[in-house]
Short mmCIF file of N, CA, C and O in Angstrom, two decimals:
data_model
loop_
_atom_site.label_atom_id
_atom_site.label_comp_id
_atom_site.label_asym_id
_atom_site.label_seq_id
_atom_site.Cartn_x
_atom_site.Cartn_y
_atom_site.Cartn_z
N MET A 1 42.81 72.10 78.77
CA MET A 1 44.00 72.74 79.28
C MET A 1 45.10 72.62 78.23
O MET A 1 45.33 71.54 77.69
N PRO A 2 45.78 73.70 77.92
CA PRO A 2 46.85 73.65 76.91
C PRO A 2 47.98 72.72 77.33
O PRO A 2 48.23 72.53 78.53
N PRO A 3 48.67 72.13 76.39
CA PRO A 3 49.75 71.19 76.72
C PRO A 3 50.84 71.78 77.61
O PRO A 3 51.40 71.09 78.45
N GLN A 4 51.13 73.09 77.43
CA GLN A 4 52.17 73.72 78.25
C GLN A 4 51.75 73.74 79.72
O GLN A 4 52.55 73.40 80.60
N GLU A 5 50.49 74.08 79.97
CA GLU A 5 50.00 74.09 81.36
C GLU A 5 49.96 72.68 81.94
O GLU A 5 50.26 72.47 83.11
N GLN A 6 49.57 71.71 81.11
CA GLN A 6 49.54 70.31 81.57
C GLN A 6 50.94 69.88 82.00
O GLN A 6 51.11 69.24 83.04
N ALA A 7 51.93 70.23 81.21
CA ALA A 7 53.30 69.83 81.52
C ALA A 7 53.77 70.49 82.82
O ALA A 7 54.39 69.82 83.67
N GLU A 8 53.45 71.76 82.98
CA GLU A 8 53.85 72.46 84.21
C GLU A 8 53.18 71.84 85.44
O GLU A 8 53.82 71.62 86.47
N LEU A 9 51.89 71.57 85.31
CA LEU A 9 51.14 70.97 86.42
C LEU A 9 51.71 69.59 86.75
O LEU A 9 51.88 69.24 87.92
N TRP A 10 52.02 68.81 85.72
CA TRP A 10 52.56 67.47 85.95
C TRP A 10 53.91 67.55 86.65
O TRP A 10 54.19 66.77 87.56
N MET A 11 54.74 68.52 86.25
CA MET A 11 56.06 68.68 86.87
C MET A 11 55.92 69.08 88.34
O MET A 11 56.62 68.55 89.21
N GLN A 12 55.00 69.99 88.65
CA GLN A 12 54.77 70.38 90.03
C GLN A 12 54.28 69.20 90.86
O GLN A 12 54.74 68.97 91.98
N LEU A 13 53.35 68.46 90.28
CA LEU A 13 52.80 67.30 91.00
C LEU A 13 53.87 66.22 91.18
O LEU A 13 53.93 65.58 92.23
N ARG A 14 54.71 66.04 90.18
CA ARG A 14 55.79 65.05 90.28
C ARG A 14 56.74 65.42 91.43
O ARG A 14 57.12 64.56 92.22
N ASP A 15 57.08 66.68 91.51
CA ASP A 15 57.95 67.13 92.61
C ASP A 15 57.25 66.96 93.95
O ASP A 15 57.87 66.59 94.95
N ARG A 16 55.96 67.21 93.98
CA ARG A 16 55.19 67.10 95.23
C ARG A 16 55.07 65.64 95.67
O ARG A 16 55.03 65.34 96.86
N MET A 17 55.03 64.71 94.70
CA MET A 17 54.88 63.29 95.04
C MET A 17 56.17 62.71 95.63
O MET A 17 56.14 61.62 96.17
N LYS A 18 57.27 63.42 95.54
CA LYS A 18 58.52 62.92 96.10
C LYS A 18 58.54 63.01 97.63
O LYS A 18 59.32 62.32 98.26
N VAL A 19 57.65 63.82 98.18
CA VAL A 19 57.59 63.92 99.65
C VAL A 19 56.74 62.78 100.18
O VAL A 19 56.17 61.99 99.43
N ASP A 20 56.64 62.68 101.49
CA ASP A 20 55.80 61.66 102.13
C ASP A 20 54.34 61.87 101.72
O ASP A 20 53.82 62.98 101.77
N TRP A 21 53.69 60.80 101.32
CA TRP A 21 52.32 60.92 100.83
C TRP A 21 51.35 61.33 101.94
O TRP A 21 50.26 61.82 101.66
N HIS A 22 51.71 61.15 103.17
CA HIS A 22 50.84 61.59 104.27
C HIS A 22 50.80 63.11 104.36
O HIS A 22 49.87 63.67 104.94
N GLU A 23 51.79 63.78 103.82
CA GLU A 23 51.83 65.24 103.84
C GLU A 23 51.05 65.86 102.68
O GLU A 23 50.80 67.05 102.68
N MET A 24 50.68 65.06 101.68
CA MET A 24 49.96 65.59 100.52
C MET A 24 48.49 65.80 100.86
O MET A 24 47.92 65.08 101.68
N THR A 25 47.89 66.78 100.21
CA THR A 25 46.46 67.02 100.42
C THR A 25 45.68 65.96 99.66
O THR A 25 46.20 65.29 98.75
N LEU A 26 44.41 65.83 100.00
CA LEU A 26 43.55 64.85 99.33
C LEU A 26 43.44 65.18 97.84
O LEU A 26 43.45 64.28 96.99
N GLN A 27 43.36 66.44 97.50
CA GLN A 27 43.23 66.84 96.10
C GLN A 27 44.51 66.49 95.33
O GLN A 27 44.44 66.05 94.18
N GLU A 28 45.67 66.64 95.94
CA GLU A 28 46.92 66.27 95.28
C GLU A 28 47.00 64.76 95.07
O GLU A 28 47.45 64.29 94.02
N LYS A 29 46.53 64.00 96.05
CA LYS A 29 46.52 62.54 95.91
C LYS A 29 45.59 62.12 94.77
O LYS A 29 45.91 61.25 93.97
N LYS A 30 44.40 62.76 94.70
CA LYS A 30 43.46 62.42 93.63
C LYS A 30 44.04 62.78 92.27
O LYS A 30 43.89 62.03 91.30
N ALA A 31 44.71 63.93 92.19
CA ALA A 31 45.31 64.34 90.92
C ALA A 31 46.41 63.37 90.51
O ALA A 31 46.52 62.99 89.34
N ALA A 32 47.23 62.96 91.45
CA ALA A 32 48.30 62.00 91.15
C ALA A 32 47.72 60.67 90.69
O ALA A 32 48.22 60.05 89.73
N TYR A 33 46.65 60.22 91.34
CA TYR A 33 46.01 58.96 90.95
C TYR A 33 45.45 59.08 89.54
O TYR A 33 45.60 58.18 88.71
N TRP A 34 44.79 60.22 89.25
CA TRP A 34 44.18 60.40 87.93
C TRP A 34 45.25 60.43 86.85
O TRP A 34 45.08 59.85 85.78
N ILE A 35 46.37 61.10 87.13
CA ILE A 35 47.46 61.15 86.14
C ILE A 35 48.02 59.74 85.90
O ILE A 35 48.30 59.35 84.78
N ALA A 36 48.13 58.96 86.97
CA ALA A 36 48.71 57.62 86.83
C ALA A 36 47.73 56.63 86.21
O ALA A 36 48.11 55.80 85.38
N PHE A 37 46.44 56.70 86.59
CA PHE A 37 45.49 55.66 86.20
C PHE A 37 44.24 56.18 85.50
O PHE A 37 43.28 55.45 85.34
N GLY A 38 44.23 57.41 85.09
CA GLY A 38 43.05 58.00 84.47
C GLY A 38 42.78 57.46 83.07
O GLY A 38 43.61 56.77 82.48
N PRO A 39 41.61 57.78 82.52
CA PRO A 39 41.25 57.28 81.18
C PRO A 39 41.92 58.09 80.07
O PRO A 39 41.27 58.82 79.33
N HIS A 40 43.22 57.98 79.98
CA HIS A 40 43.96 58.65 78.92
C HIS A 40 45.11 57.75 78.51
O HIS A 40 45.45 56.80 79.21
N GLY A 41 45.67 58.02 77.36
CA GLY A 41 46.74 57.17 76.86
C GLY A 41 46.22 55.78 76.53
O GLY A 41 45.18 55.63 75.90
N PRO A 42 46.89 54.74 76.99
CA PRO A 42 46.46 53.39 76.65
C PRO A 42 45.13 52.99 77.31
O PRO A 42 44.48 52.05 76.86
N ARG A 43 44.71 53.70 78.34
CA ARG A 43 43.44 53.38 78.99
C ARG A 43 42.28 54.22 78.46
O ARG A 43 41.18 54.18 79.00
N ALA A 44 42.51 54.99 77.43
CA ALA A 44 41.46 55.84 76.87
C ALA A 44 40.38 54.97 76.24
O ALA A 44 40.65 53.88 75.73
N LEU A 45 39.17 55.45 76.29
CA LEU A 45 38.06 54.72 75.68
C LEU A 45 38.19 54.76 74.16
O LEU A 45 38.68 55.73 73.60
N ALA A 46 37.73 53.71 73.53
CA ALA A 46 37.78 53.65 72.07
C ALA A 46 36.82 54.68 71.48
O ALA A 46 35.74 54.93 72.04
N PRO A 47 37.18 55.29 70.36
CA PRO A 47 36.27 56.25 69.74
C PRO A 47 34.99 55.55 69.29
O PRO A 47 35.00 54.36 68.99
N PRO A 48 33.89 56.29 69.22
CA PRO A 48 32.62 55.66 68.81
C PRO A 48 32.72 55.11 67.39
O PRO A 48 33.29 55.72 66.51
N GLY A 49 32.16 53.93 67.22
CA GLY A 49 32.15 53.30 65.91
C GLY A 49 33.37 52.45 65.60
O GLY A 49 33.44 51.82 64.55
N GLU A 50 34.34 52.41 66.51
CA GLU A 50 35.55 51.64 66.23
C GLU A 50 35.27 50.14 66.19
O GLU A 50 35.79 49.43 65.34
N ASN A 51 34.42 49.67 67.09
CA ASN A 51 34.09 48.23 67.09
C ASN A 51 33.42 47.83 65.79
O ASN A 51 33.70 46.75 65.25
N TRP A 52 32.54 48.67 65.26
CA TRP A 52 31.87 48.36 64.00
C TRP A 52 32.89 48.31 62.86
O TRP A 52 32.83 47.44 62.00
N ARG A 53 33.84 49.25 62.85
CA ARG A 53 34.86 49.25 61.80
C ARG A 53 35.72 47.99 61.87
O ARG A 53 36.04 47.39 60.83
N ILE A 54 36.08 47.58 63.06
CA ILE A 54 36.87 46.35 63.21
C ILE A 54 36.08 45.16 62.70
O ILE A 54 36.60 44.31 61.95
N PHE A 55 34.81 45.06 63.08
CA PHE A 55 33.97 43.96 62.61
C PHE A 55 33.85 43.97 61.09
O PHE A 55 33.95 42.92 60.44
N ALA A 56 33.64 45.15 60.50
CA ALA A 56 33.50 45.24 59.04
C ALA A 56 34.78 44.80 58.34
O ALA A 56 34.73 44.07 57.34
N TRP A 57 35.94 45.22 58.83
CA TRP A 57 37.21 44.82 58.22
C TRP A 57 37.42 43.31 58.34
O TRP A 57 37.86 42.66 57.38
N VAL A 58 37.14 42.77 59.51
CA VAL A 58 37.34 41.32 59.70
C VAL A 58 36.39 40.54 58.78
O VAL A 58 36.80 39.58 58.12
N ALA A 59 35.12 40.97 58.73
CA ALA A 59 34.16 40.28 57.86
C ALA A 59 34.58 40.40 56.40
O ALA A 59 34.48 39.42 55.63
N GLY A 60 35.06 41.57 56.00
CA GLY A 60 35.51 41.75 54.62
C GLY A 60 36.70 40.86 54.29
O GLY A 60 36.74 40.24 53.21
N LEU A 61 37.66 40.78 55.20
CA LEU A 61 38.84 39.95 54.94
C LEU A 61 38.49 38.46 54.95
O LEU A 61 39.07 37.69 54.17
N VAL A 62 37.55 38.06 55.79
CA VAL A 62 37.11 36.66 55.76
C VAL A 62 36.41 36.38 54.43
O VAL A 62 36.59 35.30 53.84
N GLY A 63 35.64 37.34 53.95
CA GLY A 63 34.99 37.19 52.64
C GLY A 63 36.01 37.07 51.51
O GLY A 63 35.86 36.23 50.61
N VAL A 64 37.05 37.88 51.55
CA VAL A 64 38.11 37.80 50.54
C VAL A 64 38.79 36.44 50.60
O VAL A 64 39.05 35.82 49.57
N ALA A 65 39.04 35.95 51.81
CA ALA A 65 39.67 34.62 51.95
C ALA A 65 38.76 33.53 51.39
O ALA A 65 39.24 32.59 50.74
N ALA A 66 37.45 33.66 51.60
CA ALA A 66 36.50 32.67 51.07
C ALA A 66 36.51 32.70 49.54
O ALA A 66 36.45 31.65 48.88
N VAL A 67 36.57 33.88 48.96
CA VAL A 67 36.61 33.99 47.50
C VAL A 67 37.89 33.38 46.95
O VAL A 67 37.86 32.63 45.97
N VAL A 68 39.03 33.67 47.57
CA VAL A 68 40.30 33.08 47.13
C VAL A 68 40.24 31.56 47.24
O VAL A 68 40.68 30.84 46.34
N PHE A 69 39.66 31.06 48.34
CA PHE A 69 39.53 29.61 48.51
C PHE A 69 38.65 29.02 47.41
O PHE A 69 38.99 27.98 46.82
N ALA A 70 37.52 29.67 47.11
CA ALA A 70 36.60 29.15 46.08
C ALA A 70 37.27 29.15 44.71
O ALA A 70 37.12 28.18 43.94
N ILE A 71 38.00 30.20 44.40
CA ILE A 71 38.68 30.26 43.10
C ILE A 71 39.75 29.18 43.02
O ILE A 71 39.90 28.51 41.99
N THR A 72 40.47 28.97 44.11
CA THR A 72 41.51 27.93 44.13
C THR A 72 40.87 26.56 43.92
O THR A 72 41.38 25.73 43.15
N ARG A 73 39.76 26.31 44.58
CA ARG A 73 39.08 25.02 44.42
C ARG A 73 38.53 24.85 43.01
O ARG A 73 38.48 23.74 42.47
N GLN A 74 38.10 25.97 42.40
CA GLN A 74 37.54 25.92 41.04
C GLN A 74 38.58 25.43 40.04
O GLN A 74 38.26 24.66 39.15
N PHE A 75 39.81 25.86 40.19
CA PHE A 75 40.85 25.53 39.22
C PHE A 75 41.74 24.37 39.67
O PHE A 75 42.70 24.04 38.98
N ALA A 76 41.43 23.76 40.79
CA ALA A 76 42.22 22.63 41.27
C ALA A 76 41.92 21.38 40.45
O ALA A 76 40.84 21.23 39.88
N GLY A 77 42.88 20.51 40.40
CA GLY A 77 42.69 19.26 39.68
C GLY A 77 41.83 18.29 40.49
O GLY A 77 41.44 18.56 41.62
N PRO A 78 41.52 17.13 39.90
CA PRO A 78 40.72 16.14 40.63
C PRO A 78 41.53 15.54 41.78
O PRO A 78 42.76 15.61 41.78
N PRO A 79 40.85 14.95 42.76
CA PRO A 79 41.60 14.34 43.86
C PRO A 79 42.43 13.17 43.35
O PRO A 79 42.08 12.54 42.35
N PRO A 80 43.51 12.85 44.02
CA PRO A 80 44.35 11.73 43.56
C PRO A 80 43.60 10.41 43.66
O PRO A 80 42.67 10.25 44.44
N LYS A 81 44.04 9.43 42.85
CA LYS A 81 43.35 8.14 42.81
C LYS A 81 43.46 7.39 44.15
O LYS A 81 42.65 6.52 44.43
N THR A 82 44.43 7.76 44.96
CA THR A 82 44.59 7.09 46.24
C THR A 82 43.52 7.52 47.25
O THR A 82 43.44 6.94 48.33
N MET A 83 42.72 8.52 46.93
CA MET A 83 41.68 8.98 47.85
C MET A 83 40.33 8.33 47.59
O MET A 83 39.35 8.65 48.23
N THR A 84 40.25 7.37 46.68
CA THR A 84 38.99 6.66 46.45
C THR A 84 38.84 5.55 47.49
O THR A 84 39.82 4.98 47.97
N LYS A 85 37.59 5.23 47.80
CA LYS A 85 37.33 4.20 48.81
C LYS A 85 37.84 2.83 48.35
O LYS A 85 38.39 2.06 49.14
N GLU A 86 37.67 2.54 47.08
CA GLU A 86 38.11 1.25 46.55
C GLU A 86 39.63 1.07 46.70
O GLU A 86 40.10 0.01 47.09
N TYR A 87 40.39 2.11 46.38
CA TYR A 87 41.85 2.03 46.49
C TYR A 87 42.25 1.81 47.95
O TYR A 87 43.14 1.00 48.25
N GLN A 88 41.60 2.50 48.86
CA GLN A 88 41.94 2.36 50.28
C GLN A 88 41.56 0.97 50.80
O GLN A 88 42.27 0.41 51.64
N GLU A 89 40.45 0.40 50.31
CA GLU A 89 40.10 -0.97 50.72
C GLU A 89 41.11 -1.97 50.18
O GLU A 89 41.47 -2.93 50.86
N GLN A 90 41.59 -1.74 48.96
CA GLN A 90 42.63 -2.61 48.40
C GLN A 90 43.93 -2.48 49.21
O GLN A 90 44.63 -3.47 49.42
N THR A 91 44.22 -1.28 49.69
CA THR A 91 45.39 -1.08 50.54
C THR A 91 45.25 -1.88 51.83
O THR A 91 46.21 -2.50 52.30
N ASN A 92 44.05 -1.90 52.40
CA ASN A 92 43.79 -2.71 53.60
C ASN A 92 44.08 -4.18 53.33
O ASN A 92 44.73 -4.85 54.13
N GLU A 93 43.58 -4.69 52.22
CA GLU A 93 43.79 -6.09 51.89
C GLU A 93 45.28 -6.39 51.70
O GLU A 93 45.78 -7.42 52.16
N TYR A 94 46.00 -5.47 51.06
CA TYR A 94 47.44 -5.65 50.85
C TYR A 94 48.17 -5.68 52.20
O TYR A 94 49.05 -6.52 52.43
N LEU A 95 47.80 -4.76 53.10
CA LEU A 95 48.46 -4.71 54.41
C LEU A 95 48.19 -5.98 55.20
O LEU A 95 49.07 -6.48 55.90
N LYS A 96 46.96 -6.52 55.10
CA LYS A 96 46.64 -7.78 55.79
C LYS A 96 47.46 -8.93 55.21
O LYS A 96 47.95 -9.79 55.95
N SER A 97 47.61 -8.93 53.88
CA SER A 97 48.37 -10.02 53.25
C SER A 97 49.87 -9.95 53.61
O SER A 97 50.54 -10.97 53.64
N GLN A 98 50.36 -8.77 53.89
CA GLN A 98 51.76 -8.59 54.27
C GLN A 98 51.97 -8.71 55.78
O GLN A 98 53.09 -8.60 56.25
N ASN A 99 50.88 -8.92 56.54
CA ASN A 99 50.91 -9.04 58.00
C ASN A 99 51.55 -7.80 58.64
O ASN A 99 52.41 -7.89 59.52
N THR A 100 51.10 -6.63 58.20
CA THR A 100 51.61 -5.36 58.71
C THR A 100 50.98 -5.06 60.07
O THR A 100 49.79 -5.21 60.25
N GLU A 101 51.77 -4.63 61.01
CA GLU A 101 51.36 -4.32 62.37
C GLU A 101 50.56 -5.48 62.99
O GLU A 101 49.38 -5.34 63.30
N PRO A 102 51.20 -6.62 63.23
CA PRO A 102 50.48 -7.80 63.71
C PRO A 102 50.05 -7.73 65.17
O PRO A 102 49.22 -8.52 65.60
N ILE A 103 50.57 -6.77 65.94
CA ILE A 103 50.24 -6.73 67.37
C ILE A 103 49.00 -5.88 67.62
O ILE A 103 48.05 -6.32 68.26
N THR A 104 48.99 -4.64 67.13
CA THR A 104 47.86 -3.75 67.40
C THR A 104 47.21 -3.22 66.14
O THR A 104 46.18 -2.57 66.21
N GLY A 105 47.81 -3.45 64.98
CA GLY A 105 47.32 -2.84 63.75
C GLY A 105 46.31 -3.68 63.00
O GLY A 105 45.62 -4.54 63.55
N ILE A 106 46.25 -3.43 61.71
CA ILE A 106 45.22 -4.02 60.84
C ILE A 106 45.33 -5.54 60.75
O ILE A 106 44.34 -6.22 60.52
N SER A 107 46.50 -6.11 60.97
CA SER A 107 46.68 -7.56 60.86
C SER A 107 46.50 -8.28 62.20
O SER A 107 46.62 -9.50 62.27
N SER A 108 46.19 -7.54 63.26
CA SER A 108 46.04 -8.19 64.56
C SER A 108 44.69 -8.90 64.67
O SER A 108 43.75 -8.60 63.93
N GLU A 109 44.60 -9.85 65.61
CA GLU A 109 43.35 -10.59 65.82
C GLU A 109 42.31 -9.66 66.43
O GLU A 109 42.59 -8.90 67.34
N GLY A 110 41.10 -9.71 65.92
CA GLY A 110 40.01 -8.93 66.47
C GLY A 110 40.09 -7.44 66.16
O GLY A 110 39.45 -6.63 66.84
N TYR A 111 40.85 -7.04 65.13
CA TYR A 111 40.95 -5.62 64.77
C TYR A 111 39.60 -5.11 64.28
O TYR A 111 38.97 -5.72 63.43
N LYS A 112 39.13 -3.99 64.84
CA LYS A 112 37.81 -3.47 64.47
C LYS A 112 37.87 -2.09 63.82
O LYS A 112 36.86 -1.50 63.54
N GLY A 113 39.06 -1.57 63.58
CA GLY A 113 39.19 -0.23 63.00
C GLY A 113 38.91 -0.21 61.52
O GLY A 113 38.62 -1.24 60.89
N LYS A 114 38.99 0.98 60.91
CA LYS A 114 38.74 1.14 59.48
C LYS A 114 39.99 0.90 58.66
O LYS A 114 39.91 0.82 57.44
N GLY A 115 41.13 0.81 59.29
CA GLY A 115 42.37 0.62 58.55
C GLY A 115 42.73 1.89 57.81
O GLY A 115 42.76 2.98 58.38
N MET A 116 42.98 1.77 56.51
CA MET A 116 43.38 2.92 55.70
C MET A 116 42.21 3.64 55.05
O MET A 116 42.39 4.61 54.35
N VAL A 117 40.98 3.16 55.27
CA VAL A 117 39.83 3.77 54.62
C VAL A 117 39.48 5.07 55.35
O VAL A 117 39.17 5.08 56.53
N GLN A 118 39.57 6.17 54.61
CA GLN A 118 39.18 7.45 55.16
C GLN A 118 38.21 8.19 54.25
O GLN A 118 37.68 9.23 54.62
N SER A 119 37.97 7.69 53.07
CA SER A 119 37.01 8.30 52.15
C SER A 119 35.62 7.72 52.40
O SER A 119 35.48 6.60 52.88
N LYS A 120 34.63 8.46 52.00
CA LYS A 120 33.24 8.00 52.19
C LYS A 120 32.76 7.16 51.06
O LYS A 120 33.18 7.15 49.99
#
């Protein structure tokens, strides 16, 4: 149906909907419902192949992010010396000697945690 006819029909139906709905015919009620809730505008079905295109774009962008991450890691410097297990164990010993957190922390009686050790 041409857009001009659609507009005219919609205007007629809009004017008709202003009356009591009990006076409307069943066909007018169905037309009003279809105009309000039919599969058009934001409720229209997605065109065929749209889901595949979305998946392809997302997969491509995730791939680009992985490449950027790999390149960044390639040119990154070595980890800091504070991330070695030996340094972290020495930090634990220092904290115990300073009696740091004597109630619930590393210096408390019966402490079973790893303390500052987070490296393997």
